[in-house]
């Protein structure tokens, strides 16, 4: 069948009706203390990939959850093919042909693919499950769309990319004509991203409408036909992607021009500060977490550790910072053996750690900014009398200086940390860790969930530290970040370092291959 | 005194009878927990079921208003309804009000303990017995040697309890309702996004759990012991909760655990009867100790509802 004829027909390959045009008009949504959507207009057409771009907290997910019936707009209307529609619940949205793939996958790990798809649907056998019928239809659909999955496998046995395919299949199964994907690439390897993009293009060619939510500029430029930028709950602009450029989009997102590439001084590596020799450790589940990792780090360099989430990066950071038992091998800082040393000893010899789970391991949410600032140094002579009685005026004073120096946006030093944004909390953690002038800095996912503005700042700060001579281990799942900052890159796969390369000699494809063990 | 004196047919028969209330209560609790609601109030609901079931039968039989079988059915219905109401109360507090489940369960327990005692004092006074569910006789089967006594000479509720095991397993594993229960207990966010009404499912399972707990109580007061006294259950509801963990949230394994526990219990009674010189305190402790040890070593299972005790909030 000719392409043109396929687009013109009002049916999708799944046999469901198309949604030719979906509009959101003047949408307002308030949460306590936050205006998450402020008179937003948005529309998407059949056959189109419409990117929704914005910083964390800009209101992208909120806007789309209103289309999917999870939230309800306070004002404004939604029109499907020109008809005003009220979407009361996800069930309602599904019936009208709207499907959503959430940022955190909405799958039940212990259930099979078929069970996950059958969930919430009518069975052809009344009260009895009809998993065989579901499985057959799933196989049909996976044929049409080239989405290979085994309907009988439980979700927990699938790789992340496969789980995402299940999500997409499920939406198609339920008749989605319009598909919303909320940051679908966040958890994927570069190869998986390519695969996803092929699927998305095919879906659009077949007449589906797609909303692609992202905060990554290059992805938006690569995949979308149109792009709408949100900032602080407001729509900044909607433009055809052909008229967009990276700097232009970044400026729309942040509200001011942003540095996307950093000026880096040539590396000036000095003496060795951190050395790992054959370090092994167990994971939380008791399986092998780290498997004989050797790594060395010199002052004045940033070594990036790349890898797909869950390949030992977390265990690596914890082993170095004394938070996980090393079962074999040794860790040395400045020539001193610190294998399984207590974190307080590590602090004392100048190791700082920016933990991955900043809300759990990095700060105490219910404490104030000042209290969090002195978490480690609360007994330091400069903040106490006789190491017992805390001198709060001194603590506040030091904290105020840090707030200025690190441009932390907080009403006061006494504000509770839980009311700050992710970016500002991370700046606070960074300020605390750098205040001790560390010789070695372990930074685990330092900008995950942090807005572009703060990310830019944190990156600049890390580069400054490097130039001052600090040895920095940067553990990140964000390849762009690794590429932008590292001098050397170590790639982790299944608890091992499977490759170590100079940043300037490597391209993203090679890294992607190493990350999936194919190096 | 040999092993023959201990492992008699009557010990096996009484193990099966003793397992009945545990099976009812633990199956009900399995439904609730599979959907993510930990109801620690089972024992209190059992007590209320036991008392109200008993009292219904007692007054009906006293007044002579009904024939004996009808009065027993009436007692069961009353226990089911009271159990359902208490299950609903638990659901309201823990699902709608999103209270801490551990605490609200203890509240339901204390409420049931206190109210059943109060009503008993007010309406009955001293322990009195009723004629409860009679033991059934099956042609041929009951007369079989050994097996007849072990399997075919129990009251109706014993058979109902055992019949509920495959039924529960089927409902959980092979029906759309069961799929919703499992999903809601593992990942309520996902279930909600797929159009499953999390609140409704949890209300349903907690109410089913309450009904079965009520029935468990009635099985004591109008089928096994045939009387009511204060704190009749003596903590059996808590053992039922432990059995759910023990069985890894699977009906067959939960029932097997109930049988094992009851068997140790029956043995313990038998040892006391034949006067073996083991201090009776040890014998009484044995089933509980064995349960605790088994719980410690029970492996973490896929079936474990990861959202257990976690109220669901859509966040709007
Ligand atoms: N359920 C909620 N309750 C209160 N505030 C919320 C809720 N969901 C989102 N918000 C707030 O609304 C704003 C937009 O959030 P969100 O839509 O998640 O942003 P994005 O998806 O663009 O990162 C944020 O300030 C966030 O804190
Ligand atoms: Mg979001």
mmCIF file with all atom_site columns, N, CA and C in Angstrom, chain A residues 29 31 68-72 88 90-91 94 102 105-111 115-116 118-121 123 126-129 156 170 174, chain B residues 170 172-184 186-197 302-304 306 312 314-316:
data_model
loop_
_atom_site.group_PDB
_atom_site.id
_atom_site.type_symbol
_atom_site.label_atom_id
_atom_site.label_alt_id
_atom_site.label_comp_id
_atom_site.label_asym_id
_atom_site.label_entity_id
_atom_site.label_seq_id
_atom_site.pdbx_PDB_ins_code
_atom_site.Cartn_x
_atom_site.Cartn_y
_atom_site.Cartn_z
_atom_site.occupancy
_atom_site.B_iso_or_equiv
_atom_site.pdbx_formal_charge
_atom_site.auth_seq_id
_atom_site.auth_comp_id
_atom_site.auth_asym_id
_atom_site.auth_atom_id
_atom_site.pdbx_PDB_model_num
ATOM 1   N N  . UNK A 1 29  ? -3.172  24.373  35.996 1.00 0.00 ? 29  UNK A N  1
ATOM 2   C CA . UNK A 1 29  ? -3.172  23.368  37.067 1.00 0.00 ? 29  UNK A CA 1
ATOM 3   C C  . UNK A 1 29  ? -2.366  23.896  38.251 1.00 0.00 ? 29  UNK A C  1
ATOM 4   N N  . UNK A 1 31  ? -0.907  23.168  42.125 1.00 0.00 ? 31  UNK A N  1
ATOM 5   C CA . UNK A 1 31  ? -0.662  22.326  43.296 1.00 0.00 ? 31  UNK A CA 1
ATOM 6   C C  . UNK A 1 31  ? -0.444  23.275  44.456 1.00 0.00 ? 31  UNK A C  1
ATOM 7   N N  . UNK A 1 68  ? -3.883  12.247  30.325 1.00 0.00 ? 68  UNK A N  1
ATOM 8   C CA . UNK A 1 68  ? -4.063  10.824  30.605 1.00 0.00 ? 68  UNK A CA 1
ATOM 9   C C  . UNK A 1 68  ? -5.044  10.601  31.763 1.00 0.00 ? 68  UNK A C  1
ATOM 10  N N  . UNK A 1 69  ? -5.667  11.673  32.259 1.00 0.00 ? 69  UNK A N  1
ATOM 11  C CA . UNK A 1 69  ? -6.695  11.509  33.280 1.00 0.00 ? 69  UNK A CA 1
ATOM 12  C C  . UNK A 1 69  ? -6.174  11.264  34.681 1.00 0.00 ? 69  UNK A C  1
ATOM 13  N N  . UNK A 1 70  ? -4.852  11.377  34.875 1.00 0.00 ? 70  UNK A N  1
ATOM 14  C CA . UNK A 1 70  ? -4.323  11.181  36.231 1.00 0.00 ? 70  UNK A CA 1
ATOM 15  C C  . UNK A 1 70  ? -4.513  12.442  37.063 1.00 0.00 ? 70  UNK A C  1
ATOM 16  N N  . UNK A 1 71  ? -4.370  13.587  36.432 1.00 0.00 ? 71  UNK A N  1
ATOM 17  C CA . UNK A 1 71  ? -4.697  14.861  37.069 1.00 0.00 ? 71  UNK A CA 1
ATOM 18  C C  . UNK A 1 71  ? -5.821  15.499  36.266 1.00 0.00 ? 71  UNK A C  1
ATOM 19  N N  . UNK A 1 72  ? -6.480  16.485  36.896 1.00 0.00 ? 72  UNK A N  1
ATOM 20  C CA . UNK A 1 72  ? -7.554  17.183  36.191 1.00 0.00 ? 72  UNK A CA 1
ATOM 21  C C  . UNK A 1 72  ? -7.250  18.669  36.157 1.00 0.00 ? 72  UNK A C  1
ATOM 22  N N  . UNK A 1 88  ? -11.611 11.798  32.663 1.00 0.00 ? 88  UNK A N  1
ATOM 23  C CA . UNK A 1 88  ? -11.760 11.665  34.110 1.00 0.00 ? 88  UNK A CA 1
ATOM 24  C C  . UNK A 1 88  ? -10.717 10.766  34.735 1.00 0.00 ? 88  UNK A C  1
ATOM 25  N N  . UNK A 1 90  ? -7.502  7.412   33.887 1.00 0.00 ? 90  UNK A N  1
ATOM 26  C CA . UNK A 1 90  ? -6.699  6.714   32.882 1.00 0.00 ? 90  UNK A CA 1
ATOM 27  C C  . UNK A 1 90  ? -7.573  5.805   32.010 1.00 0.00 ? 90  UNK A C  1
ATOM 28  N N  . UNK A 1 91  ? -8.526  5.148   32.652 1.00 0.00 ? 91  UNK A N  1
ATOM 29  C CA . UNK A 1 91  ? -9.449  4.280   31.918 1.00 0.00 ? 91  UNK A CA 1
ATOM 30  C C  . UNK A 1 91  ? -10.125 5.047   30.783 1.00 0.00 ? 91  UNK A C  1
ATOM 31  N N  . UNK A 1 94  ? -7.645  5.863   28.026 1.00 0.00 ? 94  UNK A N  1
ATOM 32  C CA . UNK A 1 94  ? -7.370  4.679   27.210 1.00 0.00 ? 94  UNK A CA 1
ATOM 33  C C  . UNK A 1 94  ? -8.511  4.462   26.225 1.00 0.00 ? 94  UNK A C  1
ATOM 34  N N  . UNK A 1 102 ? 5.130   6.128   31.174 1.00 0.00 ? 102 UNK A N  1
ATOM 35  C CA . UNK A 1 102 ? 5.564   7.016   32.244 1.00 0.00 ? 102 UNK A CA 1
ATOM 36  C C  . UNK A 1 102 ? 7.069   6.987   32.421 1.00 0.00 ? 102 UNK A C  1
ATOM 37  N N  . UNK A 1 105 ? 8.535   3.225   34.839 1.00 0.00 ? 105 UNK A N  1
ATOM 38  C CA . UNK A 1 105 ? 7.677   2.278   34.146 1.00 0.00 ? 105 UNK A CA 1
ATOM 39  C C  . UNK A 1 105 ? 6.556   1.801   35.042 1.00 0.00 ? 105 UNK A C  1
ATOM 40  N N  . UNK A 1 106 ? 5.396   1.687   34.454 1.00 0.00 ? 106 UNK A N  1
ATOM 41  C CA . UNK A 1 106 ? 4.219   1.251   35.183 1.00 0.00 ? 106 UNK A CA 1
ATOM 42  C C  . UNK A 1 106 ? 3.969   -0.218  34.916 1.00 0.00 ? 106 UNK A C  1
ATOM 43  N N  . UNK A 1 107 ? 4.929   -1.043  35.320 1.00 0.00 ? 107 UNK A N  1
ATOM 44  C CA . UNK A 1 107 ? 4.783   -2.474  35.147 1.00 0.00 ? 107 UNK A CA 1
ATOM 45  C C  . UNK A 1 107 ? 4.908   -3.142  36.510 1.00 0.00 ? 107 UNK A C  1
ATOM 46  N N  . UNK A 1 108 ? 4.259   -4.294  36.654 1.00 0.00 ? 108 UNK A N  1
ATOM 47  C CA . UNK A 1 108 ? 4.365   -5.023  37.911 1.00 0.00 ? 108 UNK A CA 1
ATOM 48  C C  . UNK A 1 108 ? 5.432   -6.103  37.725 1.00 0.00 ? 108 UNK A C  1
ATOM 49  N N  . UNK A 1 109 ? 6.549   -5.990  38.435 1.00 0.00 ? 109 UNK A N  1
ATOM 50  C CA . UNK A 1 109 ? 7.709   -6.832  38.156 1.00 0.00 ? 109 UNK A CA 1
ATOM 51  C C  . UNK A 1 109 ? 7.449   -8.325  38.267 1.00 0.00 ? 109 UNK A C  1
ATOM 52  N N  . UNK A 1 110 ? 6.594   -8.742  39.209 1.00 0.00 ? 110 UNK A N  1
ATOM 53  C CA . UNK A 1 110 ? 6.424   -10.182 39.402 1.00 0.00 ? 110 UNK A CA 1
ATOM 54  C C  . UNK A 1 110 ? 5.444   -10.782 38.400 1.00 0.00 ? 110 UNK A C  1
ATOM 55  N N  . UNK A 1 111 ? 4.718   -9.946  37.679 1.00 0.00 ? 111 UNK A N  1
ATOM 56  C CA . UNK A 1 111 ? 3.751   -10.474 36.699 1.00 0.00 ? 111 UNK A CA 1
ATOM 57  C C  . UNK A 1 111 ? 4.408   -10.636 35.332 1.00 0.00 ? 111 UNK A C  1
ATOM 58  N N  . UNK A 1 115 ? 0.297   -10.849 31.596 1.00 0.00 ? 115 UNK A N  1
ATOM 59  C CA . UNK A 1 115 ? -0.511  -10.436 32.752 1.00 0.00 ? 115 UNK A CA 1
ATOM 60  C C  . UNK A 1 115 ? -0.516  -8.922  32.888 1.00 0.00 ? 115 UNK A C  1
ATOM 61  N N  . UNK A 1 116 ? 0.644   -8.309  32.659 1.00 0.00 ? 116 UNK A N  1
ATOM 62  C CA . UNK A 1 116 ? 0.705   -6.850  32.740 1.00 0.00 ? 116 UNK A CA 1
ATOM 63  C C  . UNK A 1 116 ? -0.193  -6.202  31.698 1.00 0.00 ? 116 UNK A C  1
ATOM 64  N N  . UNK A 1 118 ? -2.878  -7.651  30.343 1.00 0.00 ? 118 UNK A N  1
ATOM 65  C CA . UNK A 1 118 ? -4.282  -7.963  30.630 1.00 0.00 ? 118 UNK A CA 1
ATOM 66  C C  . UNK A 1 118 ? -4.828  -7.136  31.794 1.00 0.00 ? 118 UNK A C  1
ATOM 67  N N  . UNK A 1 119 ? -3.925  -6.601  32.602 1.00 0.00 ? 119 UNK A N  1
ATOM 68  C CA . UNK A 1 119 ? -4.334  -5.882  33.806 1.00 0.00 ? 119 UNK A CA 1
ATOM 69  C C  . UNK A 1 119 ? -5.253  -4.707  33.468 1.00 0.00 ? 119 UNK A C  1
ATOM 70  N N  . UNK A 1 120 ? -6.400  -4.698  34.117 1.00 0.00 ? 120 UNK A N  1
ATOM 71  C CA . UNK A 1 120 ? -7.313  -3.576  33.937 1.00 0.00 ? 120 UNK A CA 1
ATOM 72  C C  . UNK A 1 120 ? -8.161  -3.675  32.681 1.00 0.00 ? 120 UNK A C  1
ATOM 73  N N  . UNK A 1 121 ? -8.014  -4.782  31.930 1.00 0.00 ? 121 UNK A N  1
ATOM 74  C CA . UNK A 1 121 ? -8.825  -4.923  30.709 1.00 0.00 ? 121 UNK A CA 1
ATOM 75  C C  . UNK A 1 121 ? -9.894  -5.988  30.920 1.00 0.00 ? 121 UNK A C  1
ATOM 76  N N  . UNK A 1 123 ? -11.754 -9.306  30.201 1.00 0.00 ? 123 UNK A N  1
ATOM 77  C CA . UNK A 1 123 ? -11.346 -10.589 29.665 1.00 0.00 ? 123 UNK A CA 1
ATOM 78  C C  . UNK A 1 123 ? -12.441 -11.109 28.744 1.00 0.00 ? 123 UNK A C  1
ATOM 79  N N  . UNK A 1 126 ? -15.021 -13.326 30.651 1.00 0.00 ? 126 UNK A N  1
ATOM 80  C CA . UNK A 1 126 ? -15.689 -12.822 31.848 1.00 0.00 ? 126 UNK A CA 1
ATOM 81  C C  . UNK A 1 126 ? -14.721 -12.687 32.996 1.00 0.00 ? 126 UNK A C  1
ATOM 82  N N  . UNK A 1 127 ? -15.010 -13.423 34.084 1.00 0.00 ? 127 UNK A N  1
ATOM 83  C CA . UNK A 1 127 ? -14.172 -13.292 35.268 1.00 0.00 ? 127 UNK A CA 1
ATOM 84  C C  . UNK A 1 127 ? -12.846 -14.028 35.131 1.00 0.00 ? 127 UNK A C  1
ATOM 85  N N  . UNK A 1 128 ? -12.829 -15.026 34.247 1.00 0.00 ? 128 UNK A N  1
ATOM 86  C CA . UNK A 1 128 ? -11.592 -15.809 34.106 1.00 0.00 ? 128 UNK A CA 1
ATOM 87  C C  . UNK A 1 128 ? -10.604 -15.083 33.206 1.00 0.00 ? 128 UNK A C  1
ATOM 88  N N  . UNK A 1 129 ? -9.329  -15.191 33.521 1.00 0.00 ? 129 UNK A N  1
ATOM 89  C CA . UNK A 1 129 ? -8.306  -14.562 32.689 1.00 0.00 ? 129 UNK A CA 1
ATOM 90  C C  . UNK A 1 129 ? -8.186  -15.290 31.352 1.00 0.00 ? 129 UNK A C  1
ATOM 91  N N  . UNK A 1 156 ? 10.456  -8.839  35.651 1.00 0.00 ? 156 UNK A N  1
ATOM 92  C CA . UNK A 1 156 ? 11.747  -8.637  36.308 1.00 0.00 ? 156 UNK A CA 1
ATOM 93  C C  . UNK A 1 156 ? 12.886  -9.325  35.560 1.00 0.00 ? 156 UNK A C  1
ATOM 94  N N  . UNK A 1 170 ? 1.798   -2.463  25.152 1.00 0.00 ? 170 UNK A N  1
ATOM 95  C CA . UNK A 1 170 ? 0.572   -2.430  25.939 1.00 0.00 ? 170 UNK A CA 1
ATOM 96  C C  . UNK A 1 170 ? -0.313  -1.254  25.522 1.00 0.00 ? 170 UNK A C  1
ATOM 97  N N  . UNK A 1 174 ? -4.017  -1.542  23.784 1.00 0.00 ? 174 UNK A N  1
ATOM 98  C CA . UNK A 1 174 ? -5.234  -0.921  24.300 1.00 0.00 ? 174 UNK A CA 1
ATOM 99  C C  . UNK A 1 174 ? -5.798  0.106   23.326 1.00 0.00 ? 174 UNK A C  1
ATOM 100 N N  . UNK B 2 170 ? -7.220  -20.366 42.933 1.00 0.00 ? 170 UNK B N  1
ATOM 101 C CA . UNK B 2 170 ? -7.744  -20.130 41.595 1.00 0.00 ? 170 UNK B CA 1
ATOM 102 C C  . UNK B 2 170 ? -8.099  -18.660 41.395 1.00 0.00 ? 170 UNK B C  1
ATOM 103 N N  . UNK B 2 172 ? -6.921  -16.071 42.922 1.00 0.00 ? 172 UNK B N  1
ATOM 104 C CA . UNK B 2 172 ? -5.726  -15.222 42.860 1.00 0.00 ? 172 UNK B CA 1
ATOM 105 C C  . UNK B 2 172 ? -4.972  -15.373 41.539 1.00 0.00 ? 172 UNK B C  1
ATOM 106 N N  . UNK B 2 173 ? -4.913  -16.598 41.051 1.00 0.00 ? 173 UNK B N  1
ATOM 107 C CA . UNK B 2 173 ? -4.024  -16.825 39.903 1.00 0.00 ? 173 UNK B CA 1
ATOM 108 C C  . UNK B 2 173 ? -4.714  -16.812 38.550 1.00 0.00 ? 173 UNK B C  1
ATOM 109 N N  . UNK B 2 174 ? -6.012  -17.077 38.527 1.00 0.00 ? 174 UNK B N  1
ATOM 110 C CA . UNK B 2 174 ? -6.652  -17.289 37.231 1.00 0.00 ? 174 UNK B CA 1
ATOM 111 C C  . UNK B 2 174 ? -7.822  -16.370 36.921 1.00 0.00 ? 174 UNK B C  1
ATOM 112 N N  . UNK B 2 175 ? -8.059  -15.390 37.760 1.00 0.00 ? 175 UNK B N  1
ATOM 113 C CA . UNK B 2 175 ? -9.177  -14.502 37.445 1.00 0.00 ? 175 UNK B CA 1
ATOM 114 C C  . UNK B 2 175 ? -8.680  -13.067 37.288 1.00 0.00 ? 175 UNK B C  1
ATOM 115 N N  . UNK B 2 176 ? -9.503  -12.262 36.657 1.00 0.00 ? 176 UNK B N  1
ATOM 116 C CA . UNK B 2 176 ? -9.133  -10.851 36.476 1.00 0.00 ? 176 UNK B CA 1
ATOM 117 C C  . UNK B 2 176 ? -9.061  -10.159 37.831 1.00 0.00 ? 176 UNK B C  1
ATOM 118 N N  . UNK B 2 177 ? -9.956  -10.555 38.751 1.00 0.00 ? 177 UNK B N  1
ATOM 119 C CA . UNK B 2 177 ? -9.936  -9.971  40.090 1.00 0.00 ? 177 UNK B CA 1
ATOM 120 C C  . UNK B 2 177 ? -8.602  -10.293 40.776 1.00 0.00 ? 177 UNK B C  1
ATOM 121 N N  . UNK B 2 178 ? -8.169  -11.550 40.658 1.00 0.00 ? 178 UNK B N  1
ATOM 122 C CA . UNK B 2 178 ? -6.904  -11.951 41.275 1.00 0.00 ? 178 UNK B CA 1
ATOM 123 C C  . UNK B 2 178 ? -5.724  -11.187 40.698 1.00 0.00 ? 178 UNK B C  1
ATOM 124 N N  . UNK B 2 179 ? -5.767  -10.983 39.390 1.00 0.00 ? 179 UNK B N  1
ATOM 125 C CA . UNK B 2 179 ? -4.680  -10.232 38.747 1.00 0.00 ? 179 UNK B CA 1
ATOM 126 C C  . UNK B 2 179 ? -4.637  -8.807  39.296 1.00 0.00 ? 179 UNK B C  1
ATOM 127 N N  . UNK B 2 180 ? -5.827  -8.229  39.464 1.00 0.00 ? 180 UNK B N  1
ATOM 128 C CA . UNK B 2 180 ? -5.858  -6.869  40.014 1.00 0.00 ? 180 UNK B CA 1
ATOM 129 C C  . UNK B 2 180 ? -5.312  -6.856  41.436 1.00 0.00 ? 180 UNK B C  1
ATOM 130 N N  . UNK B 2 181 ? -5.668  -7.870  42.220 1.00 0.00 ? 181 UNK B N  1
ATOM 131 C CA . UNK B 2 181 ? -5.177  -7.923  43.602 1.00 0.00 ? 181 UNK B CA 1
ATOM 132 C C  . UNK B 2 181 ? -3.649  -7.973  43.603 1.00 0.00 ? 181 UNK B C  1
ATOM 133 N N  . UNK B 2 182 ? -3.082  -8.851  42.780 1.00 0.00 ? 182 UNK B N  1
ATOM 134 C CA . UNK B 2 182 ? -1.623  -9.005  42.776 1.00 0.00 ? 182 UNK B CA 1
ATOM 135 C C  . UNK B 2 182 ? -0.952  -7.722  42.316 1.00 0.00 ? 182 UNK B C  1
ATOM 136 N N  . UNK B 2 183 ? -1.533  -7.086  41.314 1.00 0.00 ? 183 UNK B N  1
ATOM 137 C CA . UNK B 2 183 ? -0.921  -5.863  40.789 1.00 0.00 ? 183 UNK B CA 1
ATOM 138 C C  . UNK B 2 183 ? -0.976  -4.742  41.823 1.00 0.00 ? 183 UNK B C  1
ATOM 139 N N  . UNK B 2 184 ? -2.112  -4.620  42.474 1.00 0.00 ? 184 UNK B N  1
ATOM 140 C CA . UNK B 2 184 ? -2.282  -3.547  43.453 1.00 0.00 ? 184 UNK B CA 1
ATOM 141 C C  . UNK B 2 184 ? -1.310  -3.715  44.631 1.00 0.00 ? 184 UNK B C  1
ATOM 142 N N  . UNK B 2 186 ? 1.636   -5.123  44.443 1.00 0.00 ? 186 UNK B N  1
ATOM 143 C CA . UNK B 2 186 ? 3.036   -5.016  44.016 1.00 0.00 ? 186 UNK B CA 1
ATOM 144 C C  . UNK B 2 186 ? 3.376   -3.606  43.572 1.00 0.00 ? 186 UNK B C  1
ATOM 145 N N  . UNK B 2 187 ? 2.510   -3.013  42.810 1.00 0.00 ? 187 UNK B N  1
ATOM 146 C CA . UNK B 2 187 ? 2.802   -1.709  42.238 1.00 0.00 ? 187 UNK B CA 1
ATOM 147 C C  . UNK B 2 187 ? 1.485   -0.966  41.992 1.00 0.00 ? 187 UNK B C  1
ATOM 148 N N  . UNK B 2 188 ? 0.959   -0.361  43.060 1.00 0.00 ? 188 UNK B N  1
ATOM 149 C CA . UNK B 2 188 ? -0.340  0.302   42.927 1.00 0.00 ? 188 UNK B CA 1
ATOM 150 C C  . UNK B 2 188 ? -0.322  1.432   41.895 1.00 0.00 ? 188 UNK B C  1
ATOM 151 N N  . UNK B 2 189 ? 0.813   2.104   41.748 1.00 0.00 ? 189 UNK B N  1
ATOM 152 C CA . UNK B 2 189 ? 0.902   3.181   40.755 1.00 0.00 ? 189 UNK B CA 1
ATOM 153 C C  . UNK B 2 189 ? 0.616   2.613   39.368 1.00 0.00 ? 189 UNK B C  1
ATOM 154 N N  . UNK B 2 190 ? 1.250   1.472   39.069 1.00 0.00 ? 190 UNK B N  1
ATOM 155 C CA . UNK B 2 190 ? 1.052   0.858   37.756 1.00 0.00 ? 190 UNK B CA 1
ATOM 156 C C  . UNK B 2 190 ? -0.393  0.421   37.583 1.00 0.00 ? 190 UNK B C  1
ATOM 157 N N  . UNK B 2 191 ? -0.941  -0.184  38.618 1.00 0.00 ? 191 UNK B N  1
ATOM 158 C CA . UNK B 2 191 ? -2.325  -0.648  38.520 1.00 0.00 ? 191 UNK B CA 1
ATOM 159 C C  . UNK B 2 191 ? -3.249  0.537   38.253 1.00 0.00 ? 191 UNK B C  1
ATOM 160 N N  . UNK B 2 192 ? -3.022  1.618   38.961 1.00 0.00 ? 192 UNK B N  1
ATOM 161 C CA . UNK B 2 192 ? -3.840  2.811   38.786 1.00 0.00 ? 192 UNK B CA 1
ATOM 162 C C  . UNK B 2 192 ? -3.720  3.319   37.351 1.00 0.00 ? 192 UNK B C  1
ATOM 163 N N  . UNK B 2 193 ? -2.490  3.381   36.861 1.00 0.00 ? 193 UNK B N  1
ATOM 164 C CA . UNK B 2 193 ? -2.288  3.885   35.502 1.00 0.00 ? 193 UNK B CA 1
ATOM 165 C C  . UNK B 2 193 ? -2.971  2.992   34.476 1.00 0.00 ? 193 UNK B C  1
ATOM 166 N N  . UNK B 2 194 ? -3.198  1.730   34.820 1.00 0.00 ? 194 UNK B N  1
ATOM 167 C CA . UNK B 2 194 ? -3.863  0.819   33.893 1.00 0.00 ? 194 UNK B CA 1
ATOM 168 C C  . UNK B 2 194 ? -5.369  0.803   34.132 1.00 0.00 ? 194 UNK B C  1
ATOM 169 N N  . UNK B 2 195 ? -5.851  1.750   34.896 1.00 0.00 ? 195 UNK B N  1
ATOM 170 C CA . UNK B 2 195 ? -7.285  1.865   35.075 1.00 0.00 ? 195 UNK B CA 1
ATOM 171 C C  . UNK B 2 195 ? -7.862  0.949   36.138 1.00 0.00 ? 195 UNK B C  1
ATOM 172 N N  . UNK B 2 196 ? -7.019  0.375   36.998 1.00 0.00 ? 196 UNK B N  1
ATOM 173 C CA . UNK B 2 196 ? -7.537  -0.440  38.094 1.00 0.00 ? 196 UNK B CA 1
ATOM 174 C C  . UNK B 2 196 ? -7.836  0.480   39.270 1.00 0.00 ? 196 UNK B C  1
ATOM 175 N N  . UNK B 2 197 ? -9.002  0.303   39.881 1.00 0.00 ? 197 UNK B N  1
ATOM 176 C CA . UNK B 2 197 ? -9.367  1.137   41.012 1.00 0.00 ? 197 UNK B CA 1
ATOM 177 C C  . UNK B 2 197 ? -8.732  0.562   42.286 1.00 0.00 ? 197 UNK B C  1
ATOM 178 N N  . UNK B 2 302 ? 9.127   -14.063 45.336 1.00 0.00 ? 302 UNK B N  1
ATOM 179 C CA . UNK B 2 302 ? 8.584   -13.192 44.301 1.00 0.00 ? 302 UNK B CA 1
ATOM 180 C C  . UNK B 2 302 ? 7.177   -12.704 44.636 1.00 0.00 ? 302 UNK B C  1
ATOM 181 N N  . UNK B 2 303 ? 6.408   -13.582 45.294 1.00 0.00 ? 303 UNK B N  1
ATOM 182 C CA . UNK B 2 303 ? 5.006   -13.243 45.555 1.00 0.00 ? 303 UNK B CA 1
ATOM 183 C C  . UNK B 2 303 ? 4.864   -12.159 46.604 1.00 0.00 ? 303 UNK B C  1
ATOM 184 N N  . UNK B 2 304 ? 5.944   -11.877 47.323 1.00 0.00 ? 304 UNK B N  1
ATOM 185 C CA . UNK B 2 304 ? 5.830   -10.884 48.388 1.00 0.00 ? 304 UNK B CA 1
ATOM 186 C C  . UNK B 2 304 ? 5.272   -9.580  47.837 1.00 0.00 ? 304 UNK B C  1
ATOM 187 N N  . UNK B 2 306 ? 5.181   -6.083  47.396 1.00 0.00 ? 306 UNK B N  1
ATOM 188 C CA . UNK B 2 306 ? 6.153   -5.055  47.754 1.00 0.00 ? 306 UNK B CA 1
ATOM 189 C C  . UNK B 2 306 ? 5.490   -3.805  48.300 1.00 0.00 ? 306 UNK B C  1
ATOM 190 N N  . UNK B 2 312 ? -1.773  3.923   49.237 1.00 0.00 ? 312 UNK B N  1
ATOM 191 C CA . UNK B 2 312 ? -1.560  4.455   47.895 1.00 0.00 ? 312 UNK B CA 1
ATOM 192 C C  . UNK B 2 312 ? -2.121  5.854   47.800 1.00 0.00 ? 312 UNK B C  1
ATOM 193 N N  . UNK B 2 314 ? -2.437  9.012   44.926 1.00 0.00 ? 314 UNK B N  1
ATOM 194 C CA . UNK B 2 314 ? -2.158  9.379   43.550 1.00 0.00 ? 314 UNK B CA 1
ATOM 195 C C  . UNK B 2 314 ? -1.401  10.702  43.507 1.00 0.00 ? 314 UNK B C  1
ATOM 196 N N  . UNK B 2 315 ? -1.503  11.467  44.518 1.00 0.00 ? 315 UNK B N  1
ATOM 197 C CA . UNK B 2 315 ? -0.723  12.699  44.558 1.00 0.00 ? 315 UNK B CA 1
ATOM 198 C C  . UNK B 2 315 ? -1.394  13.829  43.814 1.00 0.00 ? 315 UNK B C  1
ATOM 199 N N  . UNK B 2 316 ? -2.661  14.001  43.987 1.00 0.00 ? 316 UNK B N  1
ATOM 200 C CA . UNK B 2 316 ? -3.286  15.199  43.427 1.00 0.00 ? 316 UNK B CA 1
ATOM 201 C C  . UNK B 2 316 ? -3.904  16.011  44.537 1.00 0.00 ? 316 UNK B C  1
#
